[in-house]
Coordinates of C-alpha atoms in Angstrom, one line a residue:
M1 CA 21.1 177.0 86.3
T2 CA 18.3 175.7 88.3
R3 CA 18.9 172.6 89.9
P4 CA 16.2 170.2 87.9
L5 CA 18.3 171.7 84.7
R6 CA 21.6 170.8 86.6
T7 CA 20.3 167.4 87.7
L8 CA 19.1 166.4 83.6
Y9 CA 22.4 167.9 82.3
V10 CA 24.3 165.1 84.7
A11 CA 21.8 162.3 83.4
L12 CA 22.1 163.4 80.1
F13 CA 26.2 163.4 80.2
I14 CA 26.4 160.3 82.4
G15 CA 24.1 158.6 80.0
V16 CA 26.0 159.8 77.1
L17 CA 29.0 158.4 79.2
G18 CA 27.4 155.0 79.7
L19 CA 26.1 154.7 75.9
L20 CA 29.9 155.3 74.7
F21 CA 31.2 153.0 77.3
A22 CA 28.7 150.1 76.0
W23 CA 29.5 151.1 72.6
S24 CA 33.2 150.6 73.4
M25 CA 33.0 147.0 75.0
R26 CA 31.9 146.0 71.5
S27 CA 35.1 146.8 70.6
V28 CA 36.5 145.0 73.4
L29 CA 34.3 142.0 73.0
S30 CA 35.6 141.7 69.7
Y31 CA 39.1 141.4 70.2
Q32 CA 40.6 138.2 69.4
L33 CA 44.1 137.5 70.3
P34 CA 46.8 136.8 67.6
K35 CA 48.3 133.4 67.0
Q36 CA 51.3 134.4 68.1
F37 CA 52.0 136.7 70.5
S38 CA 54.4 137.9 73.7
I39 CA 53.5 139.4 77.0
I40 CA 57.1 139.8 77.5
D41 CA 58.0 142.4 75.1
G42 CA 54.2 144.0 75.1
D43 CA 53.5 142.6 71.8
L44 CA 49.5 142.1 73.1
A45 CA 48.9 145.1 74.6
K46 CA 49.7 146.7 71.4
T47 CA 47.7 144.2 68.9
F48 CA 45.0 145.5 71.8
E49 CA 45.1 149.2 71.8
S50 CA 45.6 148.8 68.0
H51 CA 42.3 147.3 67.7
Y52 CA 40.5 149.5 71.0
D53 CA 41.5 152.6 68.4
E54 CA 40.5 151.2 65.4
H55 CA 37.2 150.4 66.5
F56 CA 36.8 153.9 69.1
P57 CA 33.6 154.8 69.0
I58 CA 34.1 158.7 68.6
K59 CA 36.6 157.8 66.1
T60 CA 33.6 156.1 64.4
L61 CA 31.2 158.5 64.6
G62 CA 33.6 161.2 63.8
T63 CA 35.0 159.4 60.5
S64 CA 31.2 158.9 59.7
L65 CA 30.3 162.3 60.3
W66 CA 33.1 163.9 58.1
A67 CA 32.6 161.0 55.2
G68 CA 28.8 161.9 55.3
L69 CA 29.3 165.9 55.0
D70 CA 31.8 165.5 52.2
Y71 CA 29.3 162.7 50.5
L72 CA 26.4 165.0 50.8
L73 CA 27.9 168.4 50.1
F74 CA 30.8 167.4 47.8
N75 CA 29.7 164.2 46.1
E76 CA 33.1 163.3 47.4
G77 CA 34.7 160.3 49.3
R78 CA 37.7 159.5 51.0
P79 CA 41.3 159.6 48.6
G80 CA 41.2 156.7 45.7
V81 CA 37.6 156.9 44.9
E82 CA 35.4 158.8 42.6
I83 CA 32.0 159.0 42.8
G84 CA 29.9 158.4 39.3
E85 CA 25.9 158.2 38.6
Q86 CA 23.5 155.7 39.6
G87 CA 25.9 154.3 42.5
W88 CA 28.8 154.0 40.0
L89 CA 32.3 154.1 41.8
Y90 CA 35.4 154.5 40.0
S91 CA 39.0 153.7 40.8
S92 CA 40.6 157.5 41.2
E93 CA 44.2 156.0 39.3
E94 CA 42.0 155.7 36.1
F95 CA 41.3 159.6 36.1
K96 CA 44.7 161.1 37.6
A97 CA 47.7 162.9 36.3
E98 CA 50.8 161.1 37.1
V99 CA 54.3 162.6 38.0
D100 CA 55.9 162.2 35.1
G101 CA 53.8 159.7 33.0
A102 CA 55.0 160.2 29.7
Q103 CA 58.4 158.8 30.3
Q104 CA 56.7 156.4 32.7
V105 CA 54.9 155.1 29.9
R106 CA 57.9 155.0 28.1
D107 CA 60.0 152.9 30.8
N108 CA 57.2 150.4 31.2
L109 CA 56.9 149.8 27.5
A110 CA 60.5 149.2 27.8
L111 CA 60.5 146.6 30.6
I112 CA 56.9 145.0 28.9
K113 CA 59.4 144.3 25.6
G114 CA 62.2 143.3 27.9
V115 CA 60.3 140.6 29.1
R116 CA 58.9 139.2 25.7
D117 CA 62.6 138.8 25.3
E118 CA 63.3 137.0 28.6
L119 CA 60.7 134.5 27.4
A120 CA 61.5 134.3 23.9
Q121 CA 65.5 133.1 25.3
R122 CA 63.3 130.0 26.5
D123 CA 61.1 129.7 23.8
V124 CA 58.0 131.1 25.7
L125 CA 55.6 133.1 23.8
L126 CA 53.9 136.0 25.3
L127 CA 50.3 137.0 25.6
L128 CA 49.7 140.5 26.7
A129 CA 45.8 140.5 28.1
I130 CA 45.6 145.1 28.5
V131 CA 42.1 145.2 31.0
P132 CA 40.5 148.5 29.7
S133 CA 40.3 150.6 32.4
K134 CA 36.2 150.4 34.0
S135 CA 35.9 154.3 33.2
R136 CA 36.8 153.7 29.6
L137 CA 34.2 150.5 29.3
Y138 CA 31.7 152.3 31.5
P139 CA 31.9 156.1 30.3
E140 CA 28.2 156.5 30.7
F141 CA 28.3 156.5 34.9
V142 CA 31.3 158.7 35.0
G143 CA 29.2 161.9 35.5
D144 CA 31.5 165.2 36.1
N145 CA 34.9 163.0 36.7
L146 CA 37.7 164.2 34.2
T147 CA 40.2 161.8 33.1
S148 CA 43.8 163.2 32.9
S149 CA 44.8 164.1 28.7
L150 CA 47.5 161.1 29.2
R151 CA 44.7 158.5 29.8
Q152 CA 42.4 159.5 27.3
G153 CA 43.7 158.1 24.8
L154 CA 45.9 155.5 26.9
Y155 CA 44.2 151.9 25.6
Q156 CA 44.6 152.3 22.3
H157 CA 48.4 153.5 22.6
F158 CA 49.2 150.6 24.5
L159 CA 47.8 148.2 22.1
N160 CA 49.6 150.0 19.1
E161 CA 52.8 149.8 20.9
V162 CA 53.0 146.2 21.9
R163 CA 51.5 145.2 18.5
A164 CA 54.2 146.9 16.7
A165 CA 56.8 145.4 19.3
D166 CA 55.3 141.6 18.2
I167 CA 53.6 141.5 21.1
A168 CA 50.6 139.6 20.7
A169 CA 47.3 141.6 22.5
P170 CA 43.6 141.1 21.4
D171 CA 41.7 144.0 21.4
L172 CA 40.1 143.5 24.8
L173 CA 38.0 146.6 24.7
S174 CA 36.0 145.8 21.7
T175 CA 35.2 142.6 23.2
L176 CA 34.1 143.6 26.6
Q177 CA 32.0 146.2 24.7
A178 CA 29.9 144.0 23.0
G179 CA 29.8 141.9 26.5
K180 CA 27.8 144.8 27.7
A181 CA 24.5 144.0 26.1
S182 CA 24.1 140.4 27.6
G183 CA 25.5 141.2 31.7
A184 CA 27.7 143.8 33.4
M185 CA 31.3 143.2 32.6
F186 CA 32.5 145.1 35.6
L187 CA 30.8 145.5 39.4
R188 CA 29.5 148.9 40.2
T189 CA 31.0 149.3 43.0
D190 CA 34.4 147.5 42.8
T191 CA 37.7 147.9 40.6
H192 CA 37.3 144.7 39.4
W193 CA 35.6 143.0 36.2
T194 CA 32.5 140.7 37.3
P195 CA 33.2 136.8 36.6
A196 CA 30.8 137.2 33.3
G197 CA 33.6 140.1 32.0
A198 CA 36.5 137.3 33.0
D199 CA 35.0 134.5 31.0
L200 CA 34.6 136.5 28.6
V201 CA 38.1 138.0 28.2
A202 CA 39.0 134.3 28.9
Q203 CA 36.9 132.9 25.7
Q204 CA 38.4 135.7 23.1
L205 CA 42.0 134.7 24.9
S206 CA 41.6 131.3 23.8
S207 CA 40.1 131.9 20.2
T208 CA 43.2 134.2 19.5
L209 CA 45.5 131.1 21.0
K210 CA 43.8 128.6 18.8
S211 CA 44.2 130.5 15.0
A212 CA 48.1 130.7 16.4
I213 CA 49.0 127.8 17.9
S214 CA 48.5 124.5 19.5
L215 CA 49.3 123.7 22.9
S216 CA 50.9 120.7 24.0
G217 CA 49.3 118.2 25.9
E218 CA 45.8 116.5 25.8
P219 CA 43.1 118.6 25.7
Q220 CA 41.4 118.3 29.5
V221 CA 37.5 118.7 30.0
F222 CA 36.7 121.7 33.0
V223 CA 33.4 122.5 34.2
T224 CA 32.6 125.8 36.0
Q225 CA 29.9 125.7 38.9
A226 CA 28.1 129.0 40.0
S227 CA 26.8 129.7 43.5
S228 CA 23.6 131.7 43.8
A229 CA 23.7 135.3 43.8
K230 CA 24.8 137.3 47.3
P231 CA 25.4 140.9 48.1
Y232 CA 29.0 142.0 47.5
P233 CA 30.2 145.3 48.8
G234 CA 33.0 146.5 46.3
D235 CA 36.3 147.5 47.7
L236 CA 35.7 151.1 46.3
T237 CA 32.9 151.0 49.4
R238 CA 35.6 151.1 51.8
L239 CA 36.3 154.5 50.8
L240 CA 33.3 156.0 51.7
P241 CA 33.3 155.4 55.6
L242 CA 29.6 156.3 55.7
E243 CA 28.4 153.6 58.5
P244 CA 27.2 153.9 61.0
L245 CA 25.3 157.4 61.2
F246 CA 25.1 157.2 57.3
G247 CA 25.4 153.7 55.9
H248 CA 21.9 154.2 54.1
L249 CA 23.6 156.6 51.8
L250 CA 26.1 154.0 50.1
P251 CA 25.2 152.5 47.0
P252 CA 23.3 149.3 46.8
P253 CA 26.1 146.1 47.0
D254 CA 26.7 144.6 43.9
Q255 CA 25.1 140.8 43.7
L256 CA 27.8 138.5 43.1
R257 CA 28.0 134.7 42.1
H258 CA 30.8 132.9 42.9
H259 CA 32.2 130.5 40.3
T260 CA 34.4 127.3 40.7
T261 CA 36.1 125.6 37.8
L262 CA 37.4 122.0 38.2
A263 CA 38.3 119.4 36.1
A264 CA 35.5 117.3 35.2
E265 CA 37.0 114.3 37.4
Q266 CA 37.0 116.6 40.5
A267 CA 33.6 118.0 39.9
S268 CA 32.0 114.7 39.6
G269 CA 33.6 113.3 42.8
A270 CA 36.2 110.9 40.9
D271 CA 40.0 110.8 42.0
A272 CA 42.4 113.5 40.2
L273 CA 43.5 111.9 37.4
F274 CA 45.4 115.2 36.1
S275 CA 47.0 116.1 39.3
D276 CA 50.5 116.0 38.0
S277 CA 49.2 116.7 34.5
E278 CA 51.5 119.0 31.9
M279 CA 50.9 123.0 32.3
P280 CA 51.6 124.1 28.9
V281 CA 50.3 127.9 30.3
A282 CA 51.5 129.9 33.1
L283 CA 49.0 133.1 33.9
V284 CA 50.8 136.3 35.9
G285 CA 48.9 139.3 36.8
T286 CA 46.8 141.3 39.3
S287 CA 44.2 140.7 41.8
Y288 CA 41.8 140.8 37.9
S289 CA 43.8 137.1 38.5
A290 CA 44.7 136.1 41.7
N291 CA 41.2 137.0 43.3
P292 CA 39.0 133.7 42.6
A293 CA 35.8 135.7 42.9
W294 CA 36.2 136.5 39.6
N295 CA 37.2 133.1 38.4
F296 CA 39.7 134.3 35.7
A297 CA 41.9 131.2 35.8
G298 CA 39.2 128.8 36.1
A299 CA 37.4 130.5 32.7
L300 CA 41.1 130.4 31.0
R301 CA 41.6 126.8 32.4
Q302 CA 37.8 126.1 30.9
H303 CA 38.1 127.4 27.5
L304 CA 41.9 126.3 26.8
Q305 CA 41.2 122.8 27.9
R306 CA 44.9 123.1 29.7
D307 CA 45.6 123.6 33.3
L308 CA 47.9 126.5 34.1
S309 CA 49.9 127.9 36.6
N310 CA 48.8 131.2 38.6
H311 CA 51.4 133.5 39.5
A312 CA 49.3 136.8 39.9
E313 CA 49.2 138.7 43.3
D314 CA 47.0 141.1 44.8
G315 CA 48.2 144.6 45.8
Q316 CA 51.2 144.0 43.6
G317 CA 50.5 146.0 40.2
P318 CA 51.3 143.8 36.7
L319 CA 55.3 144.1 36.8
V320 CA 56.3 143.0 40.5
P321 CA 54.6 139.7 39.8
M322 CA 56.0 139.3 36.0
L323 CA 59.2 140.0 37.3
K324 CA 59.2 137.6 39.9
Y325 CA 58.1 134.9 37.8
L326 CA 61.3 135.9 35.4
Q327 CA 63.5 135.0 38.0
S328 CA 61.4 131.9 39.4
D329 CA 62.5 128.0 39.6
E330 CA 59.4 126.8 38.0
L331 CA 60.6 129.1 34.5
Q332 CA 64.2 127.9 34.7
D333 CA 63.2 124.3 35.0
A334 CA 59.9 123.9 33.4
P335 CA 59.3 127.0 31.3
P336 CA 55.8 127.0 29.9
Q337 CA 54.9 126.9 26.2
L338 CA 52.6 130.0 26.6
V339 CA 52.7 133.2 29.2
I340 CA 49.3 135.2 29.9
W341 CA 50.2 138.9 31.4
E342 CA 47.1 140.3 32.7
F343 CA 47.7 143.8 32.7
P344 CA 45.4 146.8 33.5
E345 CA 45.7 149.4 31.0
R346 CA 45.8 151.9 34.1
Y347 CA 49.3 150.5 35.4
L348 CA 50.9 151.8 32.2
P349 CA 51.9 155.6 33.3
M350 CA 52.2 154.5 37.0
S351 CA 55.5 154.3 38.5
N352 CA 56.3 151.2 40.5
D353 CA 58.6 150.1 43.8
L354 CA 60.9 147.8 41.7
S355 CA 63.5 148.5 44.7
A356 CA 63.4 144.7 45.3
F357 CA 65.3 143.8 41.8
D358 CA 68.7 144.2 41.0
A359 CA 68.9 147.8 39.0
Q360 CA 71.8 146.3 36.5
W361 CA 68.9 143.8 35.5
L362 CA 66.5 146.1 34.9
S363 CA 68.2 148.3 32.8
T364 CA 69.7 145.4 30.7
L365 CA 65.8 144.2 30.9
K366 CA 64.9 147.6 29.3
H367 CA 67.8 148.0 27.0
P368 CA 69.1 145.0 25.8
S369 CA 72.3 144.4 24.0
S370 CA 72.2 144.8 19.9
N371 CA 73.9 141.5 19.9
R372 CA 70.9 140.2 22.2
R373 CA 68.5 141.8 19.8
L374 CA 69.9 140.7 16.3
A375 CA 69.8 137.0 18.3
L376 CA 66.1 137.2 19.5
S377 CA 65.1 138.3 16.1
D378 CA 66.7 135.3 14.5
R379 CA 64.7 132.9 16.4
R380 CA 61.4 135.0 15.6

């Protein structure tokens, strides 16, 4: 190697190191001290190390390069996302086969019936809101992704089973299918529904209830306000780590308007006269109900004309929040008239970590005694 080439090689090597050092300093400068930390036991060093490792340039570049190759060559992302057509992304949970899925369906249906019985003991009505899978509502963009045989007829099977068990459950698939003509019911790059889809479901649930029962308390006026639309990269894009090399390949972000629902008095700036009003409705469910971005709880308040307590949780599935609610002081001390349980269909064949709950209690929920069943049937 001639001297000029050696000089060029060394210069390039030093240049690359310099660029990587400068880039790595971005992760150093972006580090924020945790609210609580200890210097003595090394907590501060551990949090810094974890932050730096997560943002290490070579790791970021390697991840982006590998993700780009998967995306370009195989039309694949990280485990958890299925890539459809025209920028549509789907959760893998909607397609994959589950281990012992058929048995899990039976077990979860038994728990749902047990929840119905627990609520009935307190004269609380259960309304089940089965959220159809995004792939079922938008099959035209699924592409060549195949659904497991168990999941193909899952929604209708779910609906038939709970209705046969005397659990109120409107057909929300038909409702959302009809709504597609007026706008997007689900986000293109996210697992969840849009505020418009959530609002349409809230309207359907309200209509179902008004024809069946009369909610206690005085009707209350709620007003929903919407902000201007802003780009919203959905949760499924996190499973396509194409930045920084292939960020241009990502599907364009959704446009999302943030909706806020307030009592009319609050919306007008007046004192909240109804802050201590009766809440005849409780909402339990998943991130479809917990995340304020979709405003499902707000839409229910507006269409039911009643305030409600929201016990939905992110990242727990539909069963864990409901089991927590059954054991809550609120249900024991001030049971509502109605519980709306939002339950995405894709969770029905999935197993759940219920280790936090007493095994004997869960068994009793699934297999109530004949005397208890007779007493509950007499109540109904």
